Coordinates of C-alpha atoms and ligand atoms in Angstrom, one line a residue:
X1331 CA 0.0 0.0 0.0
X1332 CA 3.2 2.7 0.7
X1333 CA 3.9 2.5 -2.5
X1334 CA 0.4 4.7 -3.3
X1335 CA 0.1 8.1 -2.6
X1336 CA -1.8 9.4 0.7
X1337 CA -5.0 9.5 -0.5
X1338 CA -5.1 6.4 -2.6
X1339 CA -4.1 4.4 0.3
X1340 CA -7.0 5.5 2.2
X1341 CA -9.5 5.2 -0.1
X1342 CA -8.6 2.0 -1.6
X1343 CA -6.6 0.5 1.6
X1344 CA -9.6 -1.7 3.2
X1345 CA -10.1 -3.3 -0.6
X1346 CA -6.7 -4.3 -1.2
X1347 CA -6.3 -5.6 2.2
X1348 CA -9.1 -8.0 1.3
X1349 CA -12.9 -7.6 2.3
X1350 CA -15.4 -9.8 1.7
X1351 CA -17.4 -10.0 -1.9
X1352 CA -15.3 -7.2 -3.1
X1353 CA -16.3 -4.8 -0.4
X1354 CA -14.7 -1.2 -0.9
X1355 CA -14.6 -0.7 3.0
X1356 CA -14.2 -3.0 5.9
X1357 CA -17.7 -3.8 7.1
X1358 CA -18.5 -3.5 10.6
X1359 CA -17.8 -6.6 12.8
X1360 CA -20.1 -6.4 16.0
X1361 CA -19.2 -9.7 17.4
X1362 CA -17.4 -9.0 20.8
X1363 CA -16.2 -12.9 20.7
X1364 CA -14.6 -14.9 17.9
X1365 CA -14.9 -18.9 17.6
X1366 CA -12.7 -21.5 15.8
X1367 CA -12.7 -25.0 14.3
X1368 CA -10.0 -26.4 16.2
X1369 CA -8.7 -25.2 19.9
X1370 CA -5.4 -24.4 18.6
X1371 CA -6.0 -21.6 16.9
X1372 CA -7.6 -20.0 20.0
X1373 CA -4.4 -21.0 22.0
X1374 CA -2.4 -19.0 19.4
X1375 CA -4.5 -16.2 19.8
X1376 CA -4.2 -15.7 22.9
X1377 CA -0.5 -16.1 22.7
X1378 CA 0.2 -13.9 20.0
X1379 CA 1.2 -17.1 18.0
X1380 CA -1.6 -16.9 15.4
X1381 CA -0.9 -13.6 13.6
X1382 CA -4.2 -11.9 12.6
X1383 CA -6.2 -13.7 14.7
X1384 CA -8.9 -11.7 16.8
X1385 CA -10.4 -13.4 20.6
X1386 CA -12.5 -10.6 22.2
X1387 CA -13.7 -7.4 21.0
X1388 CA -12.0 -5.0 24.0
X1389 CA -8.6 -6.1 22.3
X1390 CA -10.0 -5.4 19.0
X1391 CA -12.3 -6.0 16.0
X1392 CA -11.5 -6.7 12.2
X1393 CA -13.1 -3.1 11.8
X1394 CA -10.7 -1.2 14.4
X1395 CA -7.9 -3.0 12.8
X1396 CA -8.3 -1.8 9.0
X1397 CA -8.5 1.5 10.9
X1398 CA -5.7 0.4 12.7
X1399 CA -3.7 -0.2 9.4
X1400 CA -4.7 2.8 7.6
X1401 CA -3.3 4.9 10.2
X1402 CA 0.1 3.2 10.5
X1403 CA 0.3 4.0 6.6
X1404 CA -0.5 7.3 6.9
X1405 CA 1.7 7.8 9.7
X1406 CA 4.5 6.3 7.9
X1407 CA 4.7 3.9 10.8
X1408 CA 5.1 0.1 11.9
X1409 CA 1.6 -0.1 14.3
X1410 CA -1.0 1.3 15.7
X1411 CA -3.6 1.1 18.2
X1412 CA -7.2 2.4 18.9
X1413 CA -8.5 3.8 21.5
X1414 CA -11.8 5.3 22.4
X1415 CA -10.8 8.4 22.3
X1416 CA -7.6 10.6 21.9
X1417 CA -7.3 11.2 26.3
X1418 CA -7.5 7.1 26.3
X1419 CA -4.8 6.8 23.7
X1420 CA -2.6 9.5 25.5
X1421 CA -3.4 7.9 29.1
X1422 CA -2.9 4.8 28.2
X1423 CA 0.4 5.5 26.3
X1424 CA 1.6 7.2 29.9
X1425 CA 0.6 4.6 32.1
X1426 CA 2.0 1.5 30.2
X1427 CA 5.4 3.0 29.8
X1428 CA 6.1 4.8 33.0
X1429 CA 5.9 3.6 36.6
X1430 CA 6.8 5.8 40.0
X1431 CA 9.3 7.2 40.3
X1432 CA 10.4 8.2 36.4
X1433 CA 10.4 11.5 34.9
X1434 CA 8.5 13.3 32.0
X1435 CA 9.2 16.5 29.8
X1436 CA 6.5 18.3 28.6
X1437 CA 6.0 21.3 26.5
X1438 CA 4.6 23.8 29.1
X1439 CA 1.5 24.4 26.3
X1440 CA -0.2 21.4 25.8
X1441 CA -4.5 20.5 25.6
X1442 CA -5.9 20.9 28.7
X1443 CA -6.9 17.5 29.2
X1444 CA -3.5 16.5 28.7
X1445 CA -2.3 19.2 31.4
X1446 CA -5.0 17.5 33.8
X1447 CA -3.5 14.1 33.5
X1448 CA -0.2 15.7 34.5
X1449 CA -2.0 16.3 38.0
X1450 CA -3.0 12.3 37.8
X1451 CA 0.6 10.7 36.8
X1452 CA 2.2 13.3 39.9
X1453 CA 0.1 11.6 42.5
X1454 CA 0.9 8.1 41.5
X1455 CA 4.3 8.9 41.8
X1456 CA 5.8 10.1 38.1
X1457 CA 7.6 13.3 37.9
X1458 CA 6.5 15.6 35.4
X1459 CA 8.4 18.8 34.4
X1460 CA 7.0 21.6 32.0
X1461 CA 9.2 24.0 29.8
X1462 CA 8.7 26.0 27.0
X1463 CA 9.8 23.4 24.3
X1464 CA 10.2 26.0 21.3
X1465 CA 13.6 25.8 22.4
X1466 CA 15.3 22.2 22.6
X1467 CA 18.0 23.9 25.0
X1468 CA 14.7 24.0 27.8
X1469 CA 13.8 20.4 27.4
X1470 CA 17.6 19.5 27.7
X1471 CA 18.3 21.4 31.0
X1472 CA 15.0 20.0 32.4
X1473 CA 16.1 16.4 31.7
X1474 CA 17.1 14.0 35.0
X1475 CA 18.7 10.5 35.6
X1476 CA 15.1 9.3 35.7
X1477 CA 14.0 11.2 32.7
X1478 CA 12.2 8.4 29.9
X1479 CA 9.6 10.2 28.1
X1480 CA 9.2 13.8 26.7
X1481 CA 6.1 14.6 25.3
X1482 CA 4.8 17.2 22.9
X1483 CA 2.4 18.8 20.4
X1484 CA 2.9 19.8 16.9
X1485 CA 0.7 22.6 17.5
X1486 CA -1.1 23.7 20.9
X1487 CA -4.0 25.0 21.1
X1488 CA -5.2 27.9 21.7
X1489 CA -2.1 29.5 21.4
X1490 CA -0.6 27.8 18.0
X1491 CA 3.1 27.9 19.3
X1492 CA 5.3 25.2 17.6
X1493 CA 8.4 23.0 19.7
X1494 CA 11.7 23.0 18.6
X1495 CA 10.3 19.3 17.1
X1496 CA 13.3 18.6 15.0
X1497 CA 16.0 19.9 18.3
X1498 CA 14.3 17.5 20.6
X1499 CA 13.9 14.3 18.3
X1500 CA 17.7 14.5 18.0
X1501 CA 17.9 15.2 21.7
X1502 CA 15.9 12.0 22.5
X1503 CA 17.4 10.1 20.4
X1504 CA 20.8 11.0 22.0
X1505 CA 19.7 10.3 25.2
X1506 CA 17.5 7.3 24.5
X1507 CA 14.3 9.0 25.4
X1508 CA 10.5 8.2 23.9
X1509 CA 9.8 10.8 22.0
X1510 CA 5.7 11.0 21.9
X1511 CA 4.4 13.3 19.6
X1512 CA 0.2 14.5 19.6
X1513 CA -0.4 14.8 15.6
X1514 CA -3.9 16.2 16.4
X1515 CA -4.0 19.4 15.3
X1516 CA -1.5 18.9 12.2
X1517 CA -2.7 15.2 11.2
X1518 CA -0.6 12.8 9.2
X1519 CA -2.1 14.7 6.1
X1520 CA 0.1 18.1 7.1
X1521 CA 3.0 16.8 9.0
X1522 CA 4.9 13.0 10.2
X1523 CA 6.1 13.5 13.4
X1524 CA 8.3 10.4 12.5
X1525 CA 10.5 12.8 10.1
X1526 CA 11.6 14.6 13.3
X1527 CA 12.6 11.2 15.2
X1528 CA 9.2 10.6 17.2
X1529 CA 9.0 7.2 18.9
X1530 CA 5.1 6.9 19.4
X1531 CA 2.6 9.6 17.2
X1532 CA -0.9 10.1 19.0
X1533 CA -4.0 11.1 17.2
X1534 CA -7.4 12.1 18.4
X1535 CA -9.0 10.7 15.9
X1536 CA -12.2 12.6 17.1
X1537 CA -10.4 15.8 15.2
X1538 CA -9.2 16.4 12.1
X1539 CA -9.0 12.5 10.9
X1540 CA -13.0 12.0 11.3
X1541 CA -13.8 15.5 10.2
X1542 CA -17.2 15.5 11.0
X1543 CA -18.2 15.7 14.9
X1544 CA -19.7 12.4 14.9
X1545 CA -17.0 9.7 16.4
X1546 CA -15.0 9.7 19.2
X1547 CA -11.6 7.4 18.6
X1548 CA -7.7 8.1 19.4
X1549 CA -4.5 6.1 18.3
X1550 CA -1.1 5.3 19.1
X1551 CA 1.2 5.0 16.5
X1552 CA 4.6 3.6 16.7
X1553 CA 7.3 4.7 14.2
X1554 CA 9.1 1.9 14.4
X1555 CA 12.6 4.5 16.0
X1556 CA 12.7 3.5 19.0
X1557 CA 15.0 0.3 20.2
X1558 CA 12.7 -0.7 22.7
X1559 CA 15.0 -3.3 23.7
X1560 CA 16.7 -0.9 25.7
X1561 CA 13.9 0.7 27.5
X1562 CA 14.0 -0.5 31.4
X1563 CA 9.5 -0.7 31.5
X1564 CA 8.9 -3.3 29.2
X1565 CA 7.4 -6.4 31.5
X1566 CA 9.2 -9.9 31.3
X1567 CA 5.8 -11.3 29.3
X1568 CA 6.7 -8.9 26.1
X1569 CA 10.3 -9.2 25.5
X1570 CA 9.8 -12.7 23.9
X1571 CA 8.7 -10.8 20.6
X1572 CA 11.0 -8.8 18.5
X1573 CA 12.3 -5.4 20.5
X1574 CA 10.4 -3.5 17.6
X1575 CA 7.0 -5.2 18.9
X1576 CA 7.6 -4.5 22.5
X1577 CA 6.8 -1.1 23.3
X1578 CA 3.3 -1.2 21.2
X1579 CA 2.5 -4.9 22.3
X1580 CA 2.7 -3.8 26.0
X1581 CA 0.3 -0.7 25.1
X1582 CA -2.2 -2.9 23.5
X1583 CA -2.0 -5.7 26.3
X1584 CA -2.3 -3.4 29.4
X1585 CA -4.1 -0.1 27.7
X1586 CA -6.6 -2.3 26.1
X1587 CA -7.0 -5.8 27.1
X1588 CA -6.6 -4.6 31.1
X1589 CA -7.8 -0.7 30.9
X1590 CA -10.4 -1.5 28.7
X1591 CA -11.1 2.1 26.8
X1592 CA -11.5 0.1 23.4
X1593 CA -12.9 1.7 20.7
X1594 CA -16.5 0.1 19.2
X1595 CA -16.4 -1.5 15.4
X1596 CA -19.4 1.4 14.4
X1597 CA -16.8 4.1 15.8
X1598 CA -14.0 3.0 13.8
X1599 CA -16.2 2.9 10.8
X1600 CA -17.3 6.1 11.2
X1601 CA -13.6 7.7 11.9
X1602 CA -12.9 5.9 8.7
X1603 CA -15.1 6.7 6.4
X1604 CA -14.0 10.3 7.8
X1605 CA -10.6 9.6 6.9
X1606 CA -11.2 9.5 3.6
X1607 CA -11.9 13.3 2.3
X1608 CA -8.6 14.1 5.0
X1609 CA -6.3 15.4 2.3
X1610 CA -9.0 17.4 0.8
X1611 CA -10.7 18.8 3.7
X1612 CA -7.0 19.8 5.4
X1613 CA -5.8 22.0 2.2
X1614 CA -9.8 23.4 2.7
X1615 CA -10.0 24.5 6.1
X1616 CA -5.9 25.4 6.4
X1617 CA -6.7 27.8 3.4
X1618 CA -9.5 29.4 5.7
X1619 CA -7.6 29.6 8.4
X1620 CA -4.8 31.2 6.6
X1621 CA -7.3 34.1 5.1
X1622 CA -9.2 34.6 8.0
X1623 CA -5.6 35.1 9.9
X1624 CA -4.5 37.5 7.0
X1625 CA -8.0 38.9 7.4
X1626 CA -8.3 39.5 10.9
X1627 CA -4.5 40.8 11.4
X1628 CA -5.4 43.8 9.5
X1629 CA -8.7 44.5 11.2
X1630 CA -8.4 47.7 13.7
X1631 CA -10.5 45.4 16.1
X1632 CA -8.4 43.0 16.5
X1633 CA -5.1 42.8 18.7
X1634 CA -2.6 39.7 18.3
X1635 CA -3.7 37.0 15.8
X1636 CA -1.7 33.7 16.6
X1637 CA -1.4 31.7 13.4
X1638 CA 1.6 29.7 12.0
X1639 CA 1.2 30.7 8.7
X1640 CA 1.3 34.5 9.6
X1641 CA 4.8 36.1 9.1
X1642 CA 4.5 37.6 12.4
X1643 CA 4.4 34.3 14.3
X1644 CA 7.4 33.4 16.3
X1645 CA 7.8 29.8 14.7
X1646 CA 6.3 30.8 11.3
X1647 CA 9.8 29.5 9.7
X1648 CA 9.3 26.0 11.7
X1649 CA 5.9 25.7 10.4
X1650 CA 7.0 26.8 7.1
X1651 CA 9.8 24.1 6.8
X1652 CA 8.0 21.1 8.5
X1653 CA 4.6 21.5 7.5
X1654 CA 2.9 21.1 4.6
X1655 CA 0.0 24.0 6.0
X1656 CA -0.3 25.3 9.0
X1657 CA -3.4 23.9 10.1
X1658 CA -6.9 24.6 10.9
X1659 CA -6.6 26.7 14.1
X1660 CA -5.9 29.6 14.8
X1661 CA -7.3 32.3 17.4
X1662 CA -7.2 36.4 18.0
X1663 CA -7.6 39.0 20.2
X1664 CA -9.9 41.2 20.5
X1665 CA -8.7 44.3 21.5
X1666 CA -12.2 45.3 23.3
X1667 CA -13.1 42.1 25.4
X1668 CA -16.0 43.6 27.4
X1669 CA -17.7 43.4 23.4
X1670 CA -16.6 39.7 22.8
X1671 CA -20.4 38.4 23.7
X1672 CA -21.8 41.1 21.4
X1673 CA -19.8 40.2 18.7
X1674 CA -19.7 36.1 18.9
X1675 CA -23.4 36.1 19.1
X1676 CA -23.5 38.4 15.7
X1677 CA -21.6 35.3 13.8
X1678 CA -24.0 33.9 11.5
X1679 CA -21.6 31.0 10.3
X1680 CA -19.7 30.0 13.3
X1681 CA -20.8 27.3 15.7
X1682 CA -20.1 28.7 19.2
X1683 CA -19.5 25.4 20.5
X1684 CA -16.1 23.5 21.6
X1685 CA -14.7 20.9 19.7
X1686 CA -12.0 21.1 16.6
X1687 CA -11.0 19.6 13.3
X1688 CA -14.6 19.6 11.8
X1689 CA -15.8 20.3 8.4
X1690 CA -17.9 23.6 10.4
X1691 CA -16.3 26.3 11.3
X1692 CA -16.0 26.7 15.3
X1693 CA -15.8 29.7 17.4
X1694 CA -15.5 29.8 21.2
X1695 CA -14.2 32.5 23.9
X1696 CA -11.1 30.7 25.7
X1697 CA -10.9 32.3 29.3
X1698 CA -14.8 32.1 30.3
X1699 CA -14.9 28.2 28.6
X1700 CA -11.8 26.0 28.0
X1701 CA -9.5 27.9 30.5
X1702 CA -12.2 28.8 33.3
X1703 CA -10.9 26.0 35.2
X1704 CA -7.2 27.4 35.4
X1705 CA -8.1 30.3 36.9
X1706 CA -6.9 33.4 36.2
X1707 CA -3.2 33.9 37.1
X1708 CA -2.4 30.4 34.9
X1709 CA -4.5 31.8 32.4
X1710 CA -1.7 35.1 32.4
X1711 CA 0.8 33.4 32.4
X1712 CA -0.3 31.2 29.5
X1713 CA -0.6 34.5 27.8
X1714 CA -4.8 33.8 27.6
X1715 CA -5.9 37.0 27.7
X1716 CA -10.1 37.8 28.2
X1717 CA -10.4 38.9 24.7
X1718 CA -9.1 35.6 23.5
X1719 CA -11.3 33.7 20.8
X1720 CA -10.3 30.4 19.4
X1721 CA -11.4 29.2 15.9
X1722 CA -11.2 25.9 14.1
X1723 CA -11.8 27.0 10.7
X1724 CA -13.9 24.6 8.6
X1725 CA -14.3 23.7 5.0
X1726 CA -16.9 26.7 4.2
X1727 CA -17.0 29.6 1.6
X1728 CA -14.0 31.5 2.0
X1729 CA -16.1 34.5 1.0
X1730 CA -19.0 33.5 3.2
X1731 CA -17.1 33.5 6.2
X1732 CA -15.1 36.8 5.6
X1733 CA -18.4 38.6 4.9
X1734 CA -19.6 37.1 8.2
X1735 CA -16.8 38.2 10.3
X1736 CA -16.7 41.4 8.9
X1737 CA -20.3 42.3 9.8
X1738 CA -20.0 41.0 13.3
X1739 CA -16.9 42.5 13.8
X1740 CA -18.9 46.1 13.3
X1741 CA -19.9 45.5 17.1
X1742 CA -16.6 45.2 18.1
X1743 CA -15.6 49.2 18.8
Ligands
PLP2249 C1 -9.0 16.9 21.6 C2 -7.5 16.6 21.8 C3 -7.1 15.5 22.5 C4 -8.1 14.5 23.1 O1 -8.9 13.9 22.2 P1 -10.4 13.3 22.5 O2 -10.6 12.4 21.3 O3 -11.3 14.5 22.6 O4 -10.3 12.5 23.8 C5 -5.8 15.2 22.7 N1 -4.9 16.1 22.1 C6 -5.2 17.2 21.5 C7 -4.1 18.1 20.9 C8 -6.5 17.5 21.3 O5 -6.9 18.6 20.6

């Protein structure tokens, strides 16, 4: 299949993989339990001797694992796994590969959620340290004996900034580190986190791979770096298989088959039959974004717009040289906050609503919503100031949405 291009492999993957009477997609499998002739060939299920073989849906379906393989080609990578959603697929990915007492680097700006789950791993005993990663230099001097993981986004949301991705892949791979990159916001379809060294990419497949606000689903993907015969966490059970199984084998064992956050055979079918328009809807929406940013930078209501793509963004040249757009998302200031209400309400397009990636354009406030939690003085120094408004452009009418913006932002003085 690699030797299509991105889009091909999607679309014609499942067919080529084999379905049954010519199918064009996998169908969707609801059995949660799978029979066989002879007792042997459940024995080598269940110990990983009968490749291909499935036992019991919480470890996986024939549906989840076409989605499975279409993500590991458009990652680029040697497997993947499923999960219900992107937070399982990040917590599950955390929990399998550290244990107390080990250290993890973080970009300072990550999803919230993700932030959250910080909180979580500290009280069971894993050290996590946050720096601003736009500079491999930060995640260096942050780095302990202990150290295993560091983990970032390609680009954080709300405030689009960009790691230092390429600095810290070579750092990690120096110092024999996993190097877990989220692809959420990017996607395979603008950007392969394993060009920069990542060991493990993670997708909420909710976002920009589905498109269309109606599946949940996340994924682990491993890039097939990392010599995970050297890593100290893998449990006796999983070093019998080849050190390039090990890492993802013990993810899919303990984050599935014992945390249980499996994704459902109608999910999976939904995510992929998302997957499909990906390429198209990506250029779409990253063209919005780009001329609502270009837009809205030379409006006199607006203060700071925060996009990639803009000149005037600190890691435009990053985003310039390792992406192939620069994304979906951006968000803006207005310079008048006490109007913000006034002039959200007066969108006509715009779904005020949370949520990212989808073929709609979104539109919400960030302090009141997303960051009310945080409270104010994490909020500063975040740089989320009250005027903030975060937007996931979708695949509209350019022309539609400028004209909407422009008459809403007439409330704005
Ligand atoms: C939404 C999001 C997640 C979590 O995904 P869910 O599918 O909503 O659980 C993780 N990382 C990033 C960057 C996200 O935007």
């Amino acid at each position: 299949m690699s030797k299509h291009g991105f889009t091909t492999g999607i679309v014609h993957g499942d067919r080529i993989a084999g379905t049954e009477h010519g199918g064009v997609r996998q169908p969707i499998h609801t059995s949660v339990q799978y029979g066989f002739e002879r007792v042997e060939d459940l024995i080598g299920v269940f110990q990983g001797t009968k490749k291909g073989g499935f036992n019991y849906a919480r470890q996986g379906t024939p549906t989840t694992a076409a989605l499975e393989r279409k993500i590991t080609s458009l990652e680029g990578g040697t497997g993947t796994v499923c999960f219900s959603t992107g937070m399982a697929a990040i917590t599950a990915t955390f929990l399998t590969l550290l244990r107390a007492g080990d250290h993890l680097v973080s970009s300072r700006y990550v999803f919230g959620n993700t932030n959250s789950l910080f909180g979580t791993l500290r009280t069971l005993g894993v050290e996590v340290t946050t720096v601003d990663a736009s500079d491999a230099e930060n995640v260096k001097n942050a780095i302990q004996p202990n150290t295993r993981m560091v983990f970032v986004e390609t680009i954080a949301n709300p405030g689009t900034q960009i790691p230092d991705l390429q600095g810290i892949g070579a750092l990690c791979r120096e110092r024999g580190l996993v190097y877990v990159v989220d692809n959420t916001i990017t996607s395979p379809a603008l950007f392969q986190p394993k060009a920069v060294g990542a060991s493990l990419v993670i997708n909420s497949l909710t976002k920009t791979i589905a498109g269309h606000g109606a599946a949940l689903g996340g994924a682990v993907t491993d890039t097939g770096l990392f010599d995970w015969s050297a890593y100290p966490n893998i449990a006796d059970d999983y070093r019998r298989s080849p050190a390039k199984d090990q890492g993802l084998l013990q993810i899919r064992k303990k984050g599935l088959r014992d945390m249980g956050a499996s994704l459902s055979s109608e999910q999976a079918h939904a995510i992929a039959m998302g997957a499909e328009t990906l390429a198209l809807r990506v250029k779409q929406s990253s063209d919005n974004a780009l001329a609502l940013a270009q837009f809205l930078e030379g409006h006199e209501a607006i203060g700071k717009v925060f996009y990639p793509g803009l000149k005037s963004h600190p890691q435009y040249e990053v985003a310039q040289a390792l992406f192939k757009g620069a994304s979906w998302l951006l968000s803006f200031e207005l310079l008048n906050a006490e109007r913000m209400i006034d002039v959200v309400n007066a969108l006509k397009l715009p779904i005020k609503a949370t949520g990212l990636g989808d073929t709609r354009t979104l539109i919400i406030p960030v302090a009141p919503t997303i960051f009310f939690e945080a409270g104010a003085q994490t909020r500063k120094a975040m740089g989320i100031s009250d005027g903030m408004l975060r937007l996931s452009a979708g695949i509209e009418d350019i022309d539609d949405l400028i004209a909407d913006f422009s008459q809403a932002l007439k409330l704005a003085a």
